[in-house]
Each structure stands twice: as structure tokens, then as C-alpha cells.
Short mmCIF file of C-alpha atoms and ligand atoms in Angstrom, two decimals:
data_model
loop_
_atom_site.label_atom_id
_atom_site.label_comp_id
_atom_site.label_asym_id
_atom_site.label_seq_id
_atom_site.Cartn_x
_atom_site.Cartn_y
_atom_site.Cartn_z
CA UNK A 235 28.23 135.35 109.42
CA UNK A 236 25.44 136.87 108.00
CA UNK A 237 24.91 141.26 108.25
CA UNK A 238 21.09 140.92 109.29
CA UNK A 239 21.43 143.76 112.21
CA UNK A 240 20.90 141.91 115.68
CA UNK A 241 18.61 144.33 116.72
CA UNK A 242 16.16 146.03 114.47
CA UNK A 243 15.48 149.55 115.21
CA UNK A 244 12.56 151.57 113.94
CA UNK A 245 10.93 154.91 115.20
CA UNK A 246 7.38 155.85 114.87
CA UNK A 247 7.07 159.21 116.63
CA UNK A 248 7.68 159.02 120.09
CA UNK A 249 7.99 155.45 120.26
CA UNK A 250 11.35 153.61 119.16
CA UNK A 251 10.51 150.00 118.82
CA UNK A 252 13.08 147.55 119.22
CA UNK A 253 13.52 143.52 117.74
CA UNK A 254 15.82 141.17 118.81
CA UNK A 255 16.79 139.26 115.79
CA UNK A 256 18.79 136.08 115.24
CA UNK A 257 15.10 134.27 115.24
CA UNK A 258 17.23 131.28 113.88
CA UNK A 259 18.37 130.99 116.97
CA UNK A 260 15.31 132.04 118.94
CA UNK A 261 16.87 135.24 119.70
CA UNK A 262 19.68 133.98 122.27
CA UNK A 263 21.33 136.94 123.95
CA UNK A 264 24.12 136.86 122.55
CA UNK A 265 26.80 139.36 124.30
CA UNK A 266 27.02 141.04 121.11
CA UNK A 267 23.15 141.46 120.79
CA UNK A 268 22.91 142.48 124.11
CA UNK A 269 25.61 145.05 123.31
CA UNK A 270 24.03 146.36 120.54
CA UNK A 271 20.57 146.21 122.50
CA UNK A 272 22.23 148.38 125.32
CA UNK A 273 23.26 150.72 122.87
CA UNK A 274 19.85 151.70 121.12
CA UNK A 275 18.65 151.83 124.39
CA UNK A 276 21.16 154.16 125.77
CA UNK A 277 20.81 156.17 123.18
CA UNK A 278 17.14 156.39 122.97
CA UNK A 279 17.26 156.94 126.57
CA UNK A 280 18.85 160.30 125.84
CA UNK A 281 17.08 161.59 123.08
CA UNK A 282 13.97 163.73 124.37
CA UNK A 283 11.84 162.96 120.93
CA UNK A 284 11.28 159.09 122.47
CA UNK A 285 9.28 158.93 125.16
CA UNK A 286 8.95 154.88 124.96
CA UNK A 287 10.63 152.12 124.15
CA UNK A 288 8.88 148.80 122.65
CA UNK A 289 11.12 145.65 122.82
CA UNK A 290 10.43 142.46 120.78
CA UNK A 291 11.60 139.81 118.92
CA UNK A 292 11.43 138.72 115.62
CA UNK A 293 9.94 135.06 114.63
CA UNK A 294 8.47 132.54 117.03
CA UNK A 295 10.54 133.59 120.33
CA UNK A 296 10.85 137.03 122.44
CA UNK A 297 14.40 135.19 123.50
CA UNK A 298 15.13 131.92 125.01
CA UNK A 299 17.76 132.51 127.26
CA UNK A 300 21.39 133.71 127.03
CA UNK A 301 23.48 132.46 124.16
CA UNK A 302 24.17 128.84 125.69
CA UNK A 303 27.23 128.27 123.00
CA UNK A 304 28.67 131.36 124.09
CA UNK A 305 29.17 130.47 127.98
CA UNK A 306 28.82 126.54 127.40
CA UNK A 307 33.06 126.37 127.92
CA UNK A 308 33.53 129.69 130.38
CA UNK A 309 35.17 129.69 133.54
CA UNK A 310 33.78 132.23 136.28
CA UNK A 311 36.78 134.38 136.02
CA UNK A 312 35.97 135.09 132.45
CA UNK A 313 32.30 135.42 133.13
CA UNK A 314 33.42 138.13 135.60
CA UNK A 315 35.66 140.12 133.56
CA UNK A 316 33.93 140.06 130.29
CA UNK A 317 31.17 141.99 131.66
CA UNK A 318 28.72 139.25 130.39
CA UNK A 319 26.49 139.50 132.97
CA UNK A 320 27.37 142.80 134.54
CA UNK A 321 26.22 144.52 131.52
CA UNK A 322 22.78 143.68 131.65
CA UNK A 323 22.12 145.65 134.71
CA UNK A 324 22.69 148.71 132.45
CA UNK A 325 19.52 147.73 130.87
CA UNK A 326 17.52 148.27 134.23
CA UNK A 327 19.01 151.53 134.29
CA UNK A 328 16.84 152.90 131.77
CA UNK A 329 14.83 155.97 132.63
CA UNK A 330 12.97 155.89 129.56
CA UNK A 331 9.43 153.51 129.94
CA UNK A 332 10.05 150.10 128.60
CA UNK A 333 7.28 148.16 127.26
CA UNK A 334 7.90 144.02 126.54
CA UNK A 335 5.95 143.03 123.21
CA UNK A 336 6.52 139.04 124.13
CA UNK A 337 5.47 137.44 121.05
CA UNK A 338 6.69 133.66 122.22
CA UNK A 339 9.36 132.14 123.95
CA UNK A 340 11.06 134.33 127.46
CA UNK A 341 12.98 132.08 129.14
CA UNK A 342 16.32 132.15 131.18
CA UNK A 343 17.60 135.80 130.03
CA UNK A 344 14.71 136.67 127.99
CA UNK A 345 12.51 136.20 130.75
CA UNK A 346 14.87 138.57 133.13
CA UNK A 347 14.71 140.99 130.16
CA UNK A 348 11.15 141.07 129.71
CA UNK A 349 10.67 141.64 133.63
CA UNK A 350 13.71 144.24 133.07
CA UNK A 351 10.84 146.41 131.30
CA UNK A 352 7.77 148.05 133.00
CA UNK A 353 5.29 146.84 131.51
CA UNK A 354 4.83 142.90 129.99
CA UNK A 355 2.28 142.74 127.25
CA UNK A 356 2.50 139.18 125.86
CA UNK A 357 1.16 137.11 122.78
CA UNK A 358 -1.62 133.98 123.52
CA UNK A 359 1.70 132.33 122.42
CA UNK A 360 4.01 133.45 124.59
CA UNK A 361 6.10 131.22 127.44
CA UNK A 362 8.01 132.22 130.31
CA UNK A 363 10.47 130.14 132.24
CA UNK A 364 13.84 130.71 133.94
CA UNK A 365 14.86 126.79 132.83
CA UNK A 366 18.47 127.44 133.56
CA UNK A 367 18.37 124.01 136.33
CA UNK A 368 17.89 122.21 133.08
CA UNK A 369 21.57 123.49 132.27
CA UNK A 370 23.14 123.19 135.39
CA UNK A 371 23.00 126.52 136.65
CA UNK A 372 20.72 129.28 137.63
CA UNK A 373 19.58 132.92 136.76
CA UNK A 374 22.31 135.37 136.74
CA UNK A 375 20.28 138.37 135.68
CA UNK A 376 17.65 138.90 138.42
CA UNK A 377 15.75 136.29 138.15
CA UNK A 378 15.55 134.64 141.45
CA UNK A 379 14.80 138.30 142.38
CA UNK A 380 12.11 139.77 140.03
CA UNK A 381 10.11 136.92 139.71
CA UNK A 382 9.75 136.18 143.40
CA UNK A 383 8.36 139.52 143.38
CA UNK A 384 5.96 139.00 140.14
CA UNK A 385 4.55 135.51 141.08
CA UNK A 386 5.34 135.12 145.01
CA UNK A 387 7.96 133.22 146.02
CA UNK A 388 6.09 129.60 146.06
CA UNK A 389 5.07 129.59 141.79
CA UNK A 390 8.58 131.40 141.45
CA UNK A 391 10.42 128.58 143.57
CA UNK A 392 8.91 126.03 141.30
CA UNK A 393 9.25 127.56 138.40
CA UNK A 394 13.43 128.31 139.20
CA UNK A 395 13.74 124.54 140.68
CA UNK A 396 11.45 122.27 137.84
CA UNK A 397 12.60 124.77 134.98
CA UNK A 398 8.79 124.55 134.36
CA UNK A 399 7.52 127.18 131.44
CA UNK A 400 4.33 128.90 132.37
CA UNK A 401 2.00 130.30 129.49
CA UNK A 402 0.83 133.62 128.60
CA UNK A 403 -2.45 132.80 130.12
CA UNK A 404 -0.67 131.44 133.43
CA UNK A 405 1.39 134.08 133.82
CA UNK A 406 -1.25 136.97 133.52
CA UNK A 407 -3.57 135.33 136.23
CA UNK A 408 -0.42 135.67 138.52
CA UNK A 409 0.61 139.07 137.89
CA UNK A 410 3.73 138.84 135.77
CA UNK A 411 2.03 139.81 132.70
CA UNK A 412 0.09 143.30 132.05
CA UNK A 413 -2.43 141.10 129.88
CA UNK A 414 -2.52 138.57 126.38
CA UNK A 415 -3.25 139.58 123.35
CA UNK A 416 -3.79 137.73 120.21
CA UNK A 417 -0.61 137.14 118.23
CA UNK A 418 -1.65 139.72 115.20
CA UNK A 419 -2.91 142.13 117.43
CA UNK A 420 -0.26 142.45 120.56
CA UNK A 421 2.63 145.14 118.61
CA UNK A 422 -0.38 147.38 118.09
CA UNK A 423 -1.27 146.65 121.41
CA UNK A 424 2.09 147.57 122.67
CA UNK A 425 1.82 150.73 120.63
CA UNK A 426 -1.44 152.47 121.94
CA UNK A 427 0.12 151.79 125.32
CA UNK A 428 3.32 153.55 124.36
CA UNK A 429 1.23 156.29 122.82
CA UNK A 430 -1.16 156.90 125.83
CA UNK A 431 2.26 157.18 128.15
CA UNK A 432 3.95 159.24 125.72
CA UNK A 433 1.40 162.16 125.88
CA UNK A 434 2.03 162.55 129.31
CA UNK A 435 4.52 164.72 130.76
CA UNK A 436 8.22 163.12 130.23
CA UNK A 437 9.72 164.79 133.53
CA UNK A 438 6.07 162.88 135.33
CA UNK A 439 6.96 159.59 133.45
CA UNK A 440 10.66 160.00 134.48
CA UNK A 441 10.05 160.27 138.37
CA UNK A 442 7.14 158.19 138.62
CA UNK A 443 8.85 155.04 136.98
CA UNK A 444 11.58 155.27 139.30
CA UNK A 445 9.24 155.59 142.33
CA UNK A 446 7.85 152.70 141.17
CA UNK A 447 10.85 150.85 140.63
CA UNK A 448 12.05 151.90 144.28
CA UNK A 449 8.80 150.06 145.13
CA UNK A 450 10.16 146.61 143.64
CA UNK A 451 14.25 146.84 144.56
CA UNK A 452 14.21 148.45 148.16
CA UNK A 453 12.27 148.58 151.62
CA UNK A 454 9.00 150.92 151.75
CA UNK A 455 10.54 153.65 153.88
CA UNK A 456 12.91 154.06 150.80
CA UNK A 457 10.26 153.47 148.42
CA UNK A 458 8.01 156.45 150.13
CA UNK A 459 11.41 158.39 150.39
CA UNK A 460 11.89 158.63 146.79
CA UNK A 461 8.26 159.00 145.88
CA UNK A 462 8.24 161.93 148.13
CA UNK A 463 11.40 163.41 147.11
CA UNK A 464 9.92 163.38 143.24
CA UNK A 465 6.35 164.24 143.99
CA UNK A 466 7.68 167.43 145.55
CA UNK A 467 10.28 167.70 142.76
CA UNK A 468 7.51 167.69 139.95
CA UNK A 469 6.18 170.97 141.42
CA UNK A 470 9.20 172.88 140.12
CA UNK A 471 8.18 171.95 136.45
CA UNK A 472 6.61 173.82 133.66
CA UNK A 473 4.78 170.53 133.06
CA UNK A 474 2.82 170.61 136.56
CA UNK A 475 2.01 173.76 136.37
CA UNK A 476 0.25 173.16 132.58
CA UNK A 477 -0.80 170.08 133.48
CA UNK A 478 -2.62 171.81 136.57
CA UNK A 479 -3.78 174.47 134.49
CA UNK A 480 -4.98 172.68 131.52
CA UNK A 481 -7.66 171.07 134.02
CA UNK A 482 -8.75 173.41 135.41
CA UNK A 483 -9.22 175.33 131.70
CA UNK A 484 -10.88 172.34 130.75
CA UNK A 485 -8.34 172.00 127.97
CA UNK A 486 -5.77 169.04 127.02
CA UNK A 487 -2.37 170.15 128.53
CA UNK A 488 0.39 170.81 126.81
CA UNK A 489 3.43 169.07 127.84
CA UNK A 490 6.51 170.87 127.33
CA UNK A 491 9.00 168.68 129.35
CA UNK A 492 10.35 171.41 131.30
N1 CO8 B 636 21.26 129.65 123.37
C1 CO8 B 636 21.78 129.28 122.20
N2 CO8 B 636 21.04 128.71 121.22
C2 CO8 B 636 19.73 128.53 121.44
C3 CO8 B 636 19.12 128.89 122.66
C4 CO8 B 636 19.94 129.50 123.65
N3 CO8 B 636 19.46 129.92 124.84
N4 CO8 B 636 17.81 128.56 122.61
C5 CO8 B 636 17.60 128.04 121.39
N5 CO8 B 636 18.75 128.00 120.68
C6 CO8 B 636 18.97 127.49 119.34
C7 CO8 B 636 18.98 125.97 119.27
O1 CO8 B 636 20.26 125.48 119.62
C8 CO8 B 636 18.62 125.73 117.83
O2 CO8 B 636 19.76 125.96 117.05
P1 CO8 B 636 20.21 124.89 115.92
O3 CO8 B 636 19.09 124.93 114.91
O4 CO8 B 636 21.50 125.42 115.42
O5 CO8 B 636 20.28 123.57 116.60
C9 CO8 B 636 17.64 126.85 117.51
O6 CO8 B 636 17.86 127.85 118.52
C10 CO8 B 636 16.19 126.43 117.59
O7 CO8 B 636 15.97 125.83 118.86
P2 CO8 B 636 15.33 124.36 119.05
O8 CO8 B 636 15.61 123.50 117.85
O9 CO8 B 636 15.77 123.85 120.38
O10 CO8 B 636 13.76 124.74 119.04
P3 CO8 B 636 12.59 123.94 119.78
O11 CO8 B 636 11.33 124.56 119.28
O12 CO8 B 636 12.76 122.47 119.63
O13 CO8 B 636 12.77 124.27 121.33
C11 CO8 B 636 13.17 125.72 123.24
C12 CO8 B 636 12.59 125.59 121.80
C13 CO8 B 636 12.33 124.86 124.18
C14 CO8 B 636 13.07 127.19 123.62
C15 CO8 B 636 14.64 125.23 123.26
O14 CO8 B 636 15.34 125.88 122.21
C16 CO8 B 636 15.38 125.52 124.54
O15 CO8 B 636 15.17 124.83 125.51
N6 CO8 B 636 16.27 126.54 124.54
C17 CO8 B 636 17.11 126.86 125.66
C18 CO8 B 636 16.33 127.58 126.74
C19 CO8 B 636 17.22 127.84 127.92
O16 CO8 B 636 17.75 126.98 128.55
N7 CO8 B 636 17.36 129.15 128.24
C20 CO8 B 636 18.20 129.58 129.38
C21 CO8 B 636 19.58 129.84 128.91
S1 CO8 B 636 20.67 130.23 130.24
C22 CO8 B 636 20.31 131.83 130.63
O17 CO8 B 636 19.51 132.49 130.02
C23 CO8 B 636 21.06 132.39 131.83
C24 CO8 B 636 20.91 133.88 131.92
C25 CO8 B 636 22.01 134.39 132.80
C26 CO8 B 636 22.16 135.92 132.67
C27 CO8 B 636 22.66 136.37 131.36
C28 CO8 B 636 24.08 136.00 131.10
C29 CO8 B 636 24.58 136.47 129.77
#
């Protein structure tokens, strides 16, 4: 055992970036790092001085999959009651904006948990794949579901049935990826985008993320139902009223998150 934290947490700001880290393993999600990864984010999601949340990994992977030794000998009642799985949807539950730094490797879990954020900014050298049919199994943590949305179902089908890796380059043509940036360059990257969002109003951020995520999990009379039902909601804030203001002033607003 060694005591190197399995996630590395560091504020700048508003911004709390996050780093997977057992690189010696290429970050596997271990249940214990995903623990500890649900935690930060939890607690980040409450604290109103973070207004976005950068996720990375440390070395030459983002993560490549679930922890493989820790399920290899399972049976499904154990997968079931551990929470292994079940757990990860409390990552989708964040209200906060997530951004994915992908700096190399996403496959299997990693890849769910990059598409678990909002936005998927990714190294020249970064891979995605959901490879679990190389295993013997498939994705458990929205896979099938979020990537058939991202690529279509036909690249998604192949991609879930050959275990095929796409590239950074591949996967930004497509759609699953915000854009590629060179290796040196893409935390920085990550950071002006968390910077431009976290100027904005944090009630506006809020509401609009979950519109958006209505968008990608339900039909689009829900969808429109929610975006209405926050769009009207946002008129009873401090924040719209500034924000309104400020324009009209000619002035930068000045968000109070009220
Ligand atoms: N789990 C455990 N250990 C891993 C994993 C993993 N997913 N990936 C890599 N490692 C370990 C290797 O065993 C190796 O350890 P050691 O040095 O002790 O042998 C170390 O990381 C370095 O890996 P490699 O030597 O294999 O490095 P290469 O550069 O040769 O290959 C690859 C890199 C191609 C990424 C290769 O490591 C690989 O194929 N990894 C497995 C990828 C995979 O199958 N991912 C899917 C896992 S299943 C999954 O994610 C299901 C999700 C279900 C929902 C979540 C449930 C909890």
C-alpha cells in the first residue's frame, strides 16, 4: 500500500481541479477511488466558492476502465450489493459543471466518466473505447447509452462490439469531444473554459446544465418541460435581474448568485 491520495485535489479560485491517481495502474477505478472521487465531488458540489469542476488524471491515462482485479472473481449478487456500479450514477448527479481534461487513455469506465462530465476537452493523445467485449462483458455505467447519443448508434455499435479505441482526433470529428488540444497545453485549456463559465451566474449555470442534460436522458416534451420550468424560474433571481441590467448599463454584471 502506498498513501499517494487516489485523487488529487487542488483549488484555484472557482475552479477545483480534480486527478485520478494510481497512474501505475492507468488510473483503474478502483471502488475506493471512485469513492473518494464521489466525495470531492459531493462536496465541491455544495460549496458556493466552486463554480467548476476539472477532472483528470495523472500520467499517460485519463482511466482505462474499472479496476479489472477488483471484479475479475465477483458474482452479480455482490456486484449488486456492493454498490459498485450503483454508485457511479451519483457522479451524474452533479449540479456543479464538469469539465473532462482527457490527457490519454478513457476506456470502459473512464470513458463513461468522461461522457459523465459536460464538457470533453481531450489531449492529441487521448483514446476512447468502451473495450469491455475484450473482457467478456459490457458497459455497466452508461455506456451503451451516452455514446449512442455522442457518436450515433452505428460508430457507437462498433465501437461497443470490436472494443475498437477511437483517437482524440476521431472522436472530435464525431461529436464526442468539445475539441484536442496539444498535450502541454489542454489543463490550461480546461481552465479558461472553467473560468469563462464560472463568471456567469451560478443559479444560470445550475438550471441550464440540467436543461441540457434533460435534452440527452429523456424525450423532448420533457426536455422543453424542464427548460421552461427553469427559464421562467431564473426570472425570480437577483442574478437576472443584474445580469439584465448590467446590459443595458453597458457594464459587466455582477453575479451575486441569488
Ligand atoms: N484494471 C486494472 N488494472 C489495469 C487496468 C484496468 N482497467 N488497465 C490497466 N491496468 C494495469 C495493468 O494491469 C498494468 O498493471 P501491471 O503493471 O501490474 O501489470 C498497468 O495498468 C499498465 O497497463 P499495461 O501494461 O496493460 O499498459 P499498456 O500500455 O500495455 O496497455 C491498455 C494499455 C491498452 C489501456 C491496457 O492496459 C488495457 O487494455 N487495459 C484494460 C482496458 C479495459 O479493458 N478497460 C475496461 C475495463 S471494464 C470496465 O471499465 C467496465 C465498467 C463498468 C462500470 C463500472 C463498474 C465499477
Amino acid at each position: 500500500m502506498n498513501d499517494e491520495p487516489l485523487v488529487i485535489s487542488s483549488v484555484e479560485g472557482p475552479i477545483a481541479i480534480l486527478t485520478l491517481n494510481r497512474p501505475q495502474v492507468l488510473n483503474a477505478l478502483s471502488p475506493a477511488l471512485i469513492d473518494d472521487l464521489i466525495r470531492h465531488l459531493e462536496m465541491y458540489d455544495v460549496d458556493d466558492s466552486i463554480r467548476a469542476i476539472i477532472i483528470t488524471g495523472a500520467g499517460r491515462a485519463f482511466a482505462a476502465g474499472a479496476d479489472i482485479k477488483a471484479m475479475a472473481n465477483a458474482t452479480p449478487i455482490e456486484m449488486l450489493t456492493s454498490g459498485m456500479i450503483a454508485r457511479w450514477a451519483r457522479i451524474a448527479a452533479i449540479r456543479k459543471p464538469m469539465i473532462a481534461a482527457v490527457n490519454g487513455y478513457a476506456l470502459g469506465g473512464g470513458c463513461e466518466l468522461a461522457m459523465m462530465c459536460d464538457i470533453i476537452l481531450a489531449s492529441e493523445t487521448a483514446q476512447f473505447g468502451q473495450p469491455e467485449i475484450n473482457i467478456g462483458i459490457i458497459p455497466g455505467a452508461g455506456g451503451t447509452q451516452r455514446l449512442t447519443r455522442a457518436l450515433g448508434p452505428y460508430r457507437a455499435m462498433e465501437m461497443v462490439l470490436t472494443g475498437a479505441t477511437i483517437s482524440a482526433q476521431e472522436a472530435s470529428a464525431h461529436g464526442l469531444v468539445n475539441r484536442v488540444c496539444p498535450p502541454e497545453t489542454l489543463l490550461d485549456e480546461a481552465r479558461r473554459v472553467a473560468q469563462t463559465i464560472a463568471a456567469k451566474s451560478p443559479l444560470a449555470v445550475q438550471l441550464v446544465k440540467e436543461a441540457v442534460r434533460t435534452a440527452a436522458e429523456t424525450t423532448v416534451r420533457e426536455g422543453l418541460a424542464i427548460e421552461l420550468r427553469n427559464f421562467y424560474l431564473l426570472f425570480a433571481s437577483e442574478d437576472q435581474k443584474e445580469g439584465m441590467r448590467a446590459f443595458i448599463e453597458k457594464r459587466a454584471p455582477n453575479f451575486s448568485g441569488r
